[in-house]
Structures are given as structure tokens and as C-alpha cells.
Short mmCIF file of C-alpha atoms in Angstrom, two decimals:
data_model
loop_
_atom_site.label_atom_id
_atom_site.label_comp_id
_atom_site.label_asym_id
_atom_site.label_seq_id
_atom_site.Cartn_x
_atom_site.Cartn_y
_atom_site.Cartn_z
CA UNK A 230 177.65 109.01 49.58
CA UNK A 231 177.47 111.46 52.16
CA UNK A 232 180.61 112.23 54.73
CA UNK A 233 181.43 114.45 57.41
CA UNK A 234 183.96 114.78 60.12
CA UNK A 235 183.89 114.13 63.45
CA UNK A 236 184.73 117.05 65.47
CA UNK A 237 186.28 116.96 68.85
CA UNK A 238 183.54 117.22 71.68
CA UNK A 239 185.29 120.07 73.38
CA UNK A 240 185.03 122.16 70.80
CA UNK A 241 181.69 121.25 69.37
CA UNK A 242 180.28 121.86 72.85
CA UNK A 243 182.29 124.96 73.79
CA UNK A 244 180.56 126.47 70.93
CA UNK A 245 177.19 124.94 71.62
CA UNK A 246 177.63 126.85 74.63
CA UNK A 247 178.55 129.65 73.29
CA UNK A 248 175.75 130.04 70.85
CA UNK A 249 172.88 129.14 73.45
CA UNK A 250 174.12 132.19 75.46
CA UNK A 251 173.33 133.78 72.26
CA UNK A 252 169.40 133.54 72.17
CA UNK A 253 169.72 136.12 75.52
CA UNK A 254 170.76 139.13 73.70
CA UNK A 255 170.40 141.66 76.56
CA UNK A 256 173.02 140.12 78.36
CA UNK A 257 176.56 141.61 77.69
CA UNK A 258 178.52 138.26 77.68
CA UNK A 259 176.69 137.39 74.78
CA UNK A 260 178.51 140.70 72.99
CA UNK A 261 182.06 139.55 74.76
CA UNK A 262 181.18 136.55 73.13
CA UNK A 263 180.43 137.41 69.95
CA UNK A 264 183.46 140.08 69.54
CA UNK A 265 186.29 137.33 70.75
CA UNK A 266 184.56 134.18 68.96
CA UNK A 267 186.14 134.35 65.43
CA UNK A 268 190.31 134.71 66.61
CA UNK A 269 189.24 131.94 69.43
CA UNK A 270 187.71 129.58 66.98
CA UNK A 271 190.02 129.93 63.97
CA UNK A 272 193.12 128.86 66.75
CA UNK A 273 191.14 126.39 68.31
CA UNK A 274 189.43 124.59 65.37
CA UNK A 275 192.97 124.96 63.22
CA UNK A 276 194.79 122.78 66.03
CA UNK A 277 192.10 120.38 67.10
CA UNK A 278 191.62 119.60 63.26
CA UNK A 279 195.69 118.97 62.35
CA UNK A 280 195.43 116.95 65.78
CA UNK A 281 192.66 114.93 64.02
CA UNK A 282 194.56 114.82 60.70
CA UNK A 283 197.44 113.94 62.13
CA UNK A 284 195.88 110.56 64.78
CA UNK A 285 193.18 109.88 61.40
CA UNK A 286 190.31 110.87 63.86
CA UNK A 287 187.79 111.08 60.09
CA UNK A 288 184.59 108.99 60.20
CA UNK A 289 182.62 107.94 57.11
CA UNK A 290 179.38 106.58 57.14
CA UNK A 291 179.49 104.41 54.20
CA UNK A 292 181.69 100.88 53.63
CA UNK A 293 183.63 102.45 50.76
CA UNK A 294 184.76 106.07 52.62
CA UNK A 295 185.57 103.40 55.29
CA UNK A 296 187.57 101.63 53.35
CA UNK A 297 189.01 104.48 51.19
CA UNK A 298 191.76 106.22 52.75
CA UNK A 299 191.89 108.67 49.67
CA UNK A 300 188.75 110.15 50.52
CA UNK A 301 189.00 110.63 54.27
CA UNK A 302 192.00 112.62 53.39
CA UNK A 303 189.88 114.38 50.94
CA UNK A 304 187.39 114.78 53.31
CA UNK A 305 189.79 116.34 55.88
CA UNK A 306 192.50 118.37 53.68
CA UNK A 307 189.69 120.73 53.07
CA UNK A 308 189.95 121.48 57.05
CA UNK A 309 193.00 121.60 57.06
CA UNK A 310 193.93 123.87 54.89
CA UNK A 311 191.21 126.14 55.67
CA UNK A 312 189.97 126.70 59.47
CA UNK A 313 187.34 129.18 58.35
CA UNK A 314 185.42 126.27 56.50
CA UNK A 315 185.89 124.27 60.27
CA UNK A 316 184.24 126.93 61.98
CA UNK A 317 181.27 127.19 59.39
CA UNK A 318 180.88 123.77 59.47
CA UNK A 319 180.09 124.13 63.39
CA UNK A 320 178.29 127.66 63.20
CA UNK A 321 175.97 125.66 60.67
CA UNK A 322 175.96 122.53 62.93
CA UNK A 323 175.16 124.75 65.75
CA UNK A 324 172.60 126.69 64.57
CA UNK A 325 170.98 123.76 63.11
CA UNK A 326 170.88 122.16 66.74
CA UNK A 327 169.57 125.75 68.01
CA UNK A 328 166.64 126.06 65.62
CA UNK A 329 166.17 122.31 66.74
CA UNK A 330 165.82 123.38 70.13
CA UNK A 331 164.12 126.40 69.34
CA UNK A 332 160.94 124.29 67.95
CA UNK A 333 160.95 121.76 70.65
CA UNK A 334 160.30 124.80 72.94
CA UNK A 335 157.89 126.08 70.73
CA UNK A 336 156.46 122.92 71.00
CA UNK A 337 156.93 122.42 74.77
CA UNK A 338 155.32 125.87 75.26
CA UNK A 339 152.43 125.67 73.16
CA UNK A 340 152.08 121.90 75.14
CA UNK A 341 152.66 124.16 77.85
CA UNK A 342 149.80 126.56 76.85
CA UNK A 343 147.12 123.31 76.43
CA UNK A 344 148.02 122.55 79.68
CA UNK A 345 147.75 125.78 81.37
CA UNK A 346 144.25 126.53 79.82
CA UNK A 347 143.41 122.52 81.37
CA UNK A 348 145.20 123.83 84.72
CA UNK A 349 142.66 126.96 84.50
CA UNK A 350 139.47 124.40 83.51
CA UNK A 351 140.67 122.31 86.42
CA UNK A 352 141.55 125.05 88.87
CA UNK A 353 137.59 126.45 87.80
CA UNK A 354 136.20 123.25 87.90
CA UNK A 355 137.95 122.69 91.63
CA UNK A 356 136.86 125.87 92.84
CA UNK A 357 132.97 124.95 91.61
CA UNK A 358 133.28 121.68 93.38
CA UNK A 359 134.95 123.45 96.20
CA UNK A 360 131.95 125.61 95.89
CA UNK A 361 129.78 122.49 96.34
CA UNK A 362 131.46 120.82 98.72
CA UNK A 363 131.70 123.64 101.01
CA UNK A 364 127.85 124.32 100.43
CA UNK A 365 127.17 120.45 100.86
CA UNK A 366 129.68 120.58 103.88
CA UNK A 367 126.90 123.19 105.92
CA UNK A 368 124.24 121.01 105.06
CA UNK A 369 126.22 117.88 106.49
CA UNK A 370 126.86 119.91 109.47
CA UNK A 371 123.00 120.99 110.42
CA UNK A 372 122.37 116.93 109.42
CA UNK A 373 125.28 115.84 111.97
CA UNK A 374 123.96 118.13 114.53
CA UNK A 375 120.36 116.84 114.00
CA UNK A 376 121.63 113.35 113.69
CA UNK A 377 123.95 114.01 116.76
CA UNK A 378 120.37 115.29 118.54
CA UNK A 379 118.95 111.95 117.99
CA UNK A 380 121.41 109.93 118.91
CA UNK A 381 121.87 111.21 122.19
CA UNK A 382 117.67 110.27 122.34
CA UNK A 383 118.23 107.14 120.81
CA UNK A 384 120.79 106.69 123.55
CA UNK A 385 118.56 107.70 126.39
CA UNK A 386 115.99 105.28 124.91
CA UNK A 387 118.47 102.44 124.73
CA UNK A 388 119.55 102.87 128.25
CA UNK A 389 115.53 102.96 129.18
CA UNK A 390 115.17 100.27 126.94
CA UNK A 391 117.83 98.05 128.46
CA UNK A 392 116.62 98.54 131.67
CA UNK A 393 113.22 97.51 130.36
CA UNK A 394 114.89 94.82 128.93
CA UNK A 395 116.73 93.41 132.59
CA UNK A 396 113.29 93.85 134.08
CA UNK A 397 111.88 92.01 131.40
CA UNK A 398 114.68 89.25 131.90
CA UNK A 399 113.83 88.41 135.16
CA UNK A 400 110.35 88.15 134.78
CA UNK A 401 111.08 85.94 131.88
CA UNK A 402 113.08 83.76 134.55
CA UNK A 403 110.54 83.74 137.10
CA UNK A 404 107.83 82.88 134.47
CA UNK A 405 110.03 80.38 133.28
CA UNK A 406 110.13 78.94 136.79
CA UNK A 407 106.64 79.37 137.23
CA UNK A 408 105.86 77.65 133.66
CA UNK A 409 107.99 74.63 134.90
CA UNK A 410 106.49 74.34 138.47
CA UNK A 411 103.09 74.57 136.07
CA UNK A 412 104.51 71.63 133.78
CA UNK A 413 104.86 69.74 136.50
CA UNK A 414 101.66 70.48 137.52
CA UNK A 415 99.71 70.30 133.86
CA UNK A 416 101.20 66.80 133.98
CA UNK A 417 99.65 65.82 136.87
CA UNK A 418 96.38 67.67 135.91
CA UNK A 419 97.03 65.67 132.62
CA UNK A 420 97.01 62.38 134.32
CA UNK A 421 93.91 63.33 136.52
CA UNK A 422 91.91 64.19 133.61
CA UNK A 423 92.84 60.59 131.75
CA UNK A 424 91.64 58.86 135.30
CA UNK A 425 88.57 61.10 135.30
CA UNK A 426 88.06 61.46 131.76
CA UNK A 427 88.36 57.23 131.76
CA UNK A 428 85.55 57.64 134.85
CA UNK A 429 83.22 59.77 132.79
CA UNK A 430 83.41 57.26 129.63
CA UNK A 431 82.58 54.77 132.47
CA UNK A 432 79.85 56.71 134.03
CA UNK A 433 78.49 57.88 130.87
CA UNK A 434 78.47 54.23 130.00
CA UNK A 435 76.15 53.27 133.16
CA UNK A 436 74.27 56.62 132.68
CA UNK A 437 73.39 54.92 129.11
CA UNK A 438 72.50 51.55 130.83
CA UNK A 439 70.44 53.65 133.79
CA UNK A 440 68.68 55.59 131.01
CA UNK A 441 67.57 52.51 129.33
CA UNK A 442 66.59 50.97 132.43
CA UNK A 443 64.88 54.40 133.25
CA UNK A 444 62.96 54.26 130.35
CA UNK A 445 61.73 50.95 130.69
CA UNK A 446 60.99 51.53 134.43
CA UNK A 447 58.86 54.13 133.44
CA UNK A 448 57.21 52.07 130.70
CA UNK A 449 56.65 50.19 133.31
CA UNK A 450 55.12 52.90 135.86
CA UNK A 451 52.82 53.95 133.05
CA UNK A 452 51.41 50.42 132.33
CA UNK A 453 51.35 50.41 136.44
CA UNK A 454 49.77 53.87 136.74
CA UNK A 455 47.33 52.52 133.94
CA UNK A 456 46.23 49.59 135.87
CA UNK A 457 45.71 51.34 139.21
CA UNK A 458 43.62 54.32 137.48
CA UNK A 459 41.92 51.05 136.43
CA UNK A 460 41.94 49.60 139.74
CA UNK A 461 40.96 52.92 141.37
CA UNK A 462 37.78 53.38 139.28
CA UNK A 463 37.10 49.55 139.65
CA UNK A 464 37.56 50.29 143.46
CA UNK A 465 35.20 53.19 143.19
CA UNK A 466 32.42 51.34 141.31
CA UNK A 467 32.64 48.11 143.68
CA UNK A 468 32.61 50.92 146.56
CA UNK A 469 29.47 52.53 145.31
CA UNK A 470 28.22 48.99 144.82
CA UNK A 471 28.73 47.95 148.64
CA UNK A 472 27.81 51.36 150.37
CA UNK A 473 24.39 51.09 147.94
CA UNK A 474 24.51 47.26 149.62
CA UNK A 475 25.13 48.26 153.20
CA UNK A 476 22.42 51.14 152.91
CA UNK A 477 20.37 48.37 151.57
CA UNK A 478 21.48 46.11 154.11
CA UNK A 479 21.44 48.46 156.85
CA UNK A 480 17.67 49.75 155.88
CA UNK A 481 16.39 46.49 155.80
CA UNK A 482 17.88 45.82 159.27
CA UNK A 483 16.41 49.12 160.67
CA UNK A 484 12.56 47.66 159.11
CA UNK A 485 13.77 44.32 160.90
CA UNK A 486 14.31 45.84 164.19
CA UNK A 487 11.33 48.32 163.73
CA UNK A 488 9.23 45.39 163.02
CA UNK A 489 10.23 43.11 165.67
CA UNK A 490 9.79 44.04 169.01
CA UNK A 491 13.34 42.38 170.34
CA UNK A 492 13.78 45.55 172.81
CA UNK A 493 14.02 49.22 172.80
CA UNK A 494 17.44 50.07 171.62
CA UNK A 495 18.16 51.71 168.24
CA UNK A 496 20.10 49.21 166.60
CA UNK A 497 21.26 45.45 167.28
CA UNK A 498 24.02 44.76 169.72
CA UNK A 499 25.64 41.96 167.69
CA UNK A 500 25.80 44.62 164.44
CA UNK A 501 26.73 47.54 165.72
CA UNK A 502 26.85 50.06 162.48
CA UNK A 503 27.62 47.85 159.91
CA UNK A 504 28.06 50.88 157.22
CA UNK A 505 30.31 52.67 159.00
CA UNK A 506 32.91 50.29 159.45
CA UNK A 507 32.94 48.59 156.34
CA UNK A 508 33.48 52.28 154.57
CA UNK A 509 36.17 52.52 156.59
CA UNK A 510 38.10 49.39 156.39
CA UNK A 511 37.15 50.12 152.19
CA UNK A 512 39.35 53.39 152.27
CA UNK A 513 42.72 52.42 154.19
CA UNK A 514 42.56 49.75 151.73
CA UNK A 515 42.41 52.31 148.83
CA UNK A 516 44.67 54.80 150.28
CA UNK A 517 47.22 52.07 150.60
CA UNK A 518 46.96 50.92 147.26
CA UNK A 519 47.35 54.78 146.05
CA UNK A 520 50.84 55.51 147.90
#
């Protein structure tokens, strides 16, 4: 069963206080301190604890101290009779809360320490990238001022290009009003070639019949041409036949009139060139037959 007394908070601080202004020795109210704390204590702690004794101010942890008012006073007389055992009950408190303190700043500083040497990687580590950046930062500029150099071209180009383009607008309108008025027109040439195209399915259709016809009028010219070369020779044997019967004719009529002694003249009156005539009349005949 373990017990213990609670102290007053003034005093338990004021000491606290006093001994953190211990662990700076160079300062002089640390020996002011030191010289002045025993007297100071002994009154302090002596009425504080017969304050306590006297209002029962004793704490137990346990049921049975709680319930056991024999002990608490146990617990206490000790105090009371003795302030020196009061004060090295809080010197031993108080350093045990120092020593406390003392390794959680050990701890904080070597956590301190880890982060410093981090702060140092990080710092190097910034500077590289600074480093990097900075280098990467000239080469962004010369590519900005490059990139700035053609896109004031590109600009120039667009302007020249947009003009371009409104020149190439309106001739895109006035084709499109051209291509209409040429609609119109290709509709009209549309319908003229169905009428003609209708007319040359027509007259390809007689020039079929004509060619047939052609072909048999020219049968029939050949069989024609065929007779009259026919006719023609016929013409030219019966020819030969009467001019050799005229001479003959015409011979015999000579000896006739040679014979006879019907006058002086040359020939008969009533016959006058019988051969002559009759080759004649022979010919037209022929030459009409040929045309």
C-alpha cells in the first residue's frame, strides 16, 4: 500500500521554481537562492503542513488508507513533527521532476539534432534543385525568346493568312453564285440533252432502218449494175452486129447504084447515109441507158 501527501501547490511550485533556476549555475540568483532556501522552506513547509493537519488535507491512494483515519494521521504526524522530512520529500519530488525534464530535453534535442541534419539534407537538396531550376530557368528563357520569335511570325502569317482567307471568302461567294446561276443552267442543259439524247435514240433508230434500206438498195444497184454491164456488152455485140449489117447493107447499095445507071449522083436520094445515122441514133440510146 503505497501513500503520500498532498502538498499545497504553492509551495510545491515555488520550489519547482526555485530548483529550475538551478540548472543555470552562472547566474547569481541561483546562489541567493540556494543560501536563503533551507530557513524559507523549513517556515514555509512547517505551516502549510499543520494547516493541512489541522483541515485533514492527506490523500491515500488505496480504499483502506481512505477509509483509515489512523493511518492518514500516521502518514502526516511524521510531517508534522519534522519539517526537514517535508522539505526532502519535495527536494526529492523536485529533482525527480527535473531529471524528468532533463531527459525529455535530451530527447527533444537529440529529435532536434535528426531534424537539423534533415534541415541540412533539405536545405542541400533545395539549393541542388535551386541549382537546377535556375540552370533550367536560362534554358526556358532562350526557349521563350525563340518561342516568343515565332510567334510574332506565326502572327504575321495569321494576319496574311486571314487576309488570304477574306479573299478566299468572297471568291467562295461569287463561285457559289456562279455555281448556282450554273445549276440553273446544268438543269436546263440537263433537259436539252434528254430531248436530244431522246432525238439521237430516234435518229439512230432511222439511221438503223436507212442502213438496212441502204444495204438492200445497193444489193439492188449491184444486181442493176450487173444487168446493165450485161446490157452494155449485149448492146455492144448487137452494135457490132448492125454496123457489120449497115456496111453490108450500105456496100451492097453502093454495087446497086454502081450497077444501075439511075443517074450520076453518089448515093440514092431516098437513103441518104444509112450508116451514119443509124450509129448515131444506136449511141444516144446507149449513153442514156449508162447515166
Amino acid at each position: 500500500m503505497r501513500t503520500w501527501l498532498l502538498l499545497p501547490f504553492g509551495l510545491e511550485s515555488a520550489w519547482l521554481a526555485r530548483a529550475e533556476s538551478l540548472r543555470h549555475p552562472d547566474s547569481c540568483s541561483a546562489a541567493f537562492l540556494v543560501a536563503r532556501e533551507p530557513n524559507e522552506l523549513l517556515e514555509q513547509c512547517s505551516e502549510e503542513q499543520l494547516a493541512l493537519g489541522r483541515r485533514g488535507c492527506c490523500v491515500s491512494l488505496s480504499p483502506a488508507a481512505s477509509s483509515a483515519p489512523g493511518a492518514v494521521l500516521a502518514c502526516v504526524a511524521p510531517f508534522r513533527t519534522s519539517p526537514l522530512a517535508a522539505l526532502a520529500f519535495v527536494l526529492g519530488r523536485g529533482m525527480k521532476v527535473i531529471e524528468n525534464r532533463a531527459l525529455k530535453d535530451e530527447e527533444k534535442m537529440e529529435l532536434q539534432e535528426i531534424q537539423l541534419k534533415e534541415a541540412k539534407h533539405i536545405a542541400e537538396e533545395a539549393d541542388r534543385k535551386y541549382e537546377e531550376v535556375a540552370r533550367k530557368l536560362v534554358i526556358i528563357e532562350g526557349d521563350l525568346e525563340r518561342t516568343e520569335e515565332r510567334a510574332e511570325l506565326a502572327e504575321s502569317k495569321c494576319s496574311e493568312l486571314e487576309e488570304e482567307l477574306k479573299n478566299v471568302t468572297n471568291n467562295l461567294k461569287s463561285l457559289e453564285a456562279q455555281a448556282e446561276k450554273y445549276s440553273q443552267k446544268e438543269d436546263k442543259y440537263e433537259e436539252e440533252i434528254k430531248i436530244l439524247t431522246d432525238k439521237l435514240k430516234e435518229a439512230e433508230t432511222r439511221a438503223e432502218f436507212a442502213e438496212r434500206s441502204v444495204a438492200k438498195l445497193e444489193k439492188t444497184i449491184d444486181d442493176l449494175e450487173d444487168e446493165l454491164y450485161a446490157q452494155k456488152l449485149k448492146y455492144k455485140a448487137i452494135s457490132e452486129e448492125l454496123d457489120h449489117a449497115l456496111n453490108d447493107m450500105t456496100s451492097i447499095a453502093r454495087r446497086a447504084l454502081q450497077e444501075s445507071s439511075f443517074g450520076e449522083m453518089g448515093h440514092l436520094p431516098w437513103f441518104p447515109q444509112p450508116q451514119s445515122a443509124c450509129t448515131a441514133s444506136l449511141r444516144k440510146t446507149a449513153c442514156s441507158l449508162t447515166s
